[in-house]
Tab-separated table of C-alpha atoms in Angstrom:
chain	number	residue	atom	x	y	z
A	1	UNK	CA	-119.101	-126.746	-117.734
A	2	UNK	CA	-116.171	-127.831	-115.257
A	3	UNK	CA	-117.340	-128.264	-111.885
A	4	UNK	CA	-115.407	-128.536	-109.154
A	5	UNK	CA	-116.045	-130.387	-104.863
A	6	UNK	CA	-117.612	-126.202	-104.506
A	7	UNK	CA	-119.875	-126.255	-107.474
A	8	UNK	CA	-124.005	-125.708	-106.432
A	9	UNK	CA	-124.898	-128.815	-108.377
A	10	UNK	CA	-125.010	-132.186	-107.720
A	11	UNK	CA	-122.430	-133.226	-110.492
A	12	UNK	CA	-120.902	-135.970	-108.180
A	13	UNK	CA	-122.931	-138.362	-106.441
A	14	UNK	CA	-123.112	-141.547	-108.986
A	15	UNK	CA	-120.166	-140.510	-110.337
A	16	UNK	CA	-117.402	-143.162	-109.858
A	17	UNK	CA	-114.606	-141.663	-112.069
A	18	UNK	CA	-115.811	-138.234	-110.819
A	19	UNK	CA	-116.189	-136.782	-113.985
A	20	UNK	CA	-116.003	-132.931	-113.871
A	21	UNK	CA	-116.725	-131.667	-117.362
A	22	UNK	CA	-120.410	-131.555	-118.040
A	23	UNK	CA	-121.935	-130.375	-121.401
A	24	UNK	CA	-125.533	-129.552	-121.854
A	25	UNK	CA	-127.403	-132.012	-124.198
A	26	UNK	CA	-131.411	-131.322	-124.201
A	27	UNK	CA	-134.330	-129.769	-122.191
A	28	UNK	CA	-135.881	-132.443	-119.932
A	29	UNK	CA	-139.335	-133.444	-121.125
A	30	UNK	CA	-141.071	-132.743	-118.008
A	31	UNK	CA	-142.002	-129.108	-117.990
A	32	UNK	CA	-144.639	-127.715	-114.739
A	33	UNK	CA	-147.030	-125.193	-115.601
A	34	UNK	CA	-147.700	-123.505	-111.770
A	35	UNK	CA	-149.628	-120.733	-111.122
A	36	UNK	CA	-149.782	-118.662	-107.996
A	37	UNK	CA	-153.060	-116.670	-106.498
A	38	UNK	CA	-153.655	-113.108	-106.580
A	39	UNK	CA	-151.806	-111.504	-103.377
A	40	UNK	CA	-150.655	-114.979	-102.405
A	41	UNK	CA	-147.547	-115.102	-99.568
A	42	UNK	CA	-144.412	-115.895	-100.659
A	43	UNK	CA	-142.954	-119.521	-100.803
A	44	UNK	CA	-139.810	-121.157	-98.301
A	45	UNK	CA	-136.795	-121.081	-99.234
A	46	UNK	CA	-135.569	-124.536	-101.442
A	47	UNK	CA	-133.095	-126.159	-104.023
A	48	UNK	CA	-134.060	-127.660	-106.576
A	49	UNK	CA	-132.665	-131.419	-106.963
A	50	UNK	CA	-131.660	-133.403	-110.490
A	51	UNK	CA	-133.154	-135.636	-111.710
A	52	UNK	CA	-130.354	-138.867	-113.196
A	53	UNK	CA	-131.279	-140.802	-116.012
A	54	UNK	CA	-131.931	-144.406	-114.350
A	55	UNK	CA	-129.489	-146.318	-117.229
A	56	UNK	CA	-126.544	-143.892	-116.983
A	57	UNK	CA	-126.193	-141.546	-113.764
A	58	UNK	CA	-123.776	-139.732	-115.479
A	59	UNK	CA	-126.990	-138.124	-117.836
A	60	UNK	CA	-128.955	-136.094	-115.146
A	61	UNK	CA	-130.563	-132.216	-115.080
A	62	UNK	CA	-128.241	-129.596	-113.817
A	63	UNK	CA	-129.657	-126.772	-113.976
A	64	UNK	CA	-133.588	-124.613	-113.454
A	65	UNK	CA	-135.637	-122.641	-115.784
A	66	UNK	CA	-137.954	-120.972	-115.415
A	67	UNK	CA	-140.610	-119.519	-118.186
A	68	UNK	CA	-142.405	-116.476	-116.736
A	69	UNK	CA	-146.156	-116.120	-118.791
A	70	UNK	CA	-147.312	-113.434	-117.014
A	71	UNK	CA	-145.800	-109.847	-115.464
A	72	UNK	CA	-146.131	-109.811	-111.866
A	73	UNK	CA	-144.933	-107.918	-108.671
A	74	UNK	CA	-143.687	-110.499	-107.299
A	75	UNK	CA	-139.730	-111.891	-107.716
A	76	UNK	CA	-137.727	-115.373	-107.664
A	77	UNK	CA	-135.247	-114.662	-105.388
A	78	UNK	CA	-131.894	-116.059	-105.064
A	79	UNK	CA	-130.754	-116.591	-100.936
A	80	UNK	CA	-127.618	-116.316	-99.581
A	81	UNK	CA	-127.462	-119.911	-97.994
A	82	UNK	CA	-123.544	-119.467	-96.337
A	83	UNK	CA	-122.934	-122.866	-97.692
A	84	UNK	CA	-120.136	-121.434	-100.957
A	85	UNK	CA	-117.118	-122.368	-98.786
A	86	UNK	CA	-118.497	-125.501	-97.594
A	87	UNK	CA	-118.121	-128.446	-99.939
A	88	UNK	CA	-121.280	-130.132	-101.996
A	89	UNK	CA	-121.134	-133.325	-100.366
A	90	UNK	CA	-121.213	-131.572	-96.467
A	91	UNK	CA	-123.665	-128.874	-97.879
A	92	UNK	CA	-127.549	-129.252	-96.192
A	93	UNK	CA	-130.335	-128.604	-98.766
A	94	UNK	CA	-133.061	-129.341	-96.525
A	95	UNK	CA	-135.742	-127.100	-98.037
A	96	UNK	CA	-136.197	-123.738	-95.289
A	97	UNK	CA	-139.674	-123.630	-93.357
A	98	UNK	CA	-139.713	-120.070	-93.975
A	99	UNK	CA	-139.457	-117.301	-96.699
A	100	UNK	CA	-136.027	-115.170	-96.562
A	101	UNK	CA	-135.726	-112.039	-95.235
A	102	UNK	CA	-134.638	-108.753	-97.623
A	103	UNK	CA	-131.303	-109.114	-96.046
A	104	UNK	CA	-130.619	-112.967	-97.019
A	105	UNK	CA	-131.955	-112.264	-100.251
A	106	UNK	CA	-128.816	-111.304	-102.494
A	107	UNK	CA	-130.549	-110.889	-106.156
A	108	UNK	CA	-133.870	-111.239	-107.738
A	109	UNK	CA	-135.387	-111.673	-111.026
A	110	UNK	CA	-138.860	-110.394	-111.722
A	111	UNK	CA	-142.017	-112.071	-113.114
A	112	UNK	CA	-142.397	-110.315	-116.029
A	113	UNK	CA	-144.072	-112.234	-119.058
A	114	UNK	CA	-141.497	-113.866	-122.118
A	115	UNK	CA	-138.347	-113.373	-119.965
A	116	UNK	CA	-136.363	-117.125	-118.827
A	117	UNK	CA	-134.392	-117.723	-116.002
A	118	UNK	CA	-131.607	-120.359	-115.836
A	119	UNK	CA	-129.684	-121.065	-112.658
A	120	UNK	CA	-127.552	-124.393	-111.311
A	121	UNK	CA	-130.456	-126.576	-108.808
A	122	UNK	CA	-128.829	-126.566	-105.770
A	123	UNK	CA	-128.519	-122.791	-105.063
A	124	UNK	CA	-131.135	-121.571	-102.589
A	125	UNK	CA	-133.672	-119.643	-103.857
A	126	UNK	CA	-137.662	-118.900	-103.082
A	127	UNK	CA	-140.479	-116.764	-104.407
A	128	UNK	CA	-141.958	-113.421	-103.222
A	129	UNK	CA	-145.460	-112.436	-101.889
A	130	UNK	CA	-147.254	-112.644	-105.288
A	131	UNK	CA	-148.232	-108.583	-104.193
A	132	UNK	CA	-150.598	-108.626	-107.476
A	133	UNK	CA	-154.287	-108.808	-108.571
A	134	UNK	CA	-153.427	-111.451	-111.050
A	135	UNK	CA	-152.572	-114.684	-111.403
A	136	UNK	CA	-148.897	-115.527	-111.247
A	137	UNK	CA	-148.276	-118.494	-114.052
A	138	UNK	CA	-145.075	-119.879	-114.838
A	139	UNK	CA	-143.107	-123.279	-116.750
A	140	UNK	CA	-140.528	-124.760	-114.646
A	141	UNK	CA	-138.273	-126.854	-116.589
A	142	UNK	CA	-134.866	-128.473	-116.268
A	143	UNK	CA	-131.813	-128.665	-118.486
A	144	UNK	CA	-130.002	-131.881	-119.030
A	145	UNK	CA	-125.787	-132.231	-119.136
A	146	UNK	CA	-123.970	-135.458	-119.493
A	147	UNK	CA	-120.502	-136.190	-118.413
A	148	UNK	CA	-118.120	-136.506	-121.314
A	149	UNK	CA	-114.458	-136.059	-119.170
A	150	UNK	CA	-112.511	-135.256	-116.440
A	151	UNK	CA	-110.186	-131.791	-116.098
């Protein structure tokens, strides 16, 4: 994956050679089962940070997934943030202290049981009002790239 100073990951911080080709090389270990009440209101608006591997910072998660185990009306939804033309280093991913509205909200993907979803961490995103008599239950996991050269 060649990333670039307008990529929605964190591909550059640690980085002293700033290294822009990344290539994935495992699933992170640590996977979170979460579940969400019956008719439960939706959740702010937040992006999702890496996590670096402590002996070599250029080893670190990239990108979200997220395992959906049961069907649900209720949608991860991805938010138009207006930060695409500003560069990753100026961008603000202080986590919103509200839900967005329909109108922010520029695609959705919903919970419906076996299907994955894979997007880069830092692009905004939040979950629906879990509008649904069941239990919502998901895995959220994390992919992991390493560095390997510079295009």
């Amino acid at each position: 994956m060649y990333l670039n100073q307008y990529s929605r990951v964190d591909w550059i911080s640690d980085n002293p050679e700033e290294l822009n080709y990344w290539i994935p090389i495992g699933v992170s270990p640590v996977f979170r089962y979460m579940k969400y009440a019956p008719n439960s209101p939706g959740h702010h608006v937040h992006y999702d940070a890496p996590f670096k591997n402590p002996d070599n910072p250029l080893i670190r998660t990239l990108k979200s997934g997220v395992l959906y185990l049961t069907t649900n009306n209720c949608n991860t939804r991805f938010v138009y943030d207006k930060q695409g033309d500003i560069p990753f280093i100026d961008r603000d991913h202080t986590d919103w202290d509200r839900p967005a509205t329909s109108i922010e909200t520029y695609s959705s993907i919903k919970s419906e049981a076996g299907d994955c979803a894979l997007f880069d961490h830092q692009v905004a995103h939040d979950v629906s009002p879990n509008d649904d008599p069941n239990v919502r239950i998901i895995i959220r996991f994390d992919i992991i790239y390493q560095a390997i050269g510079r295009m």
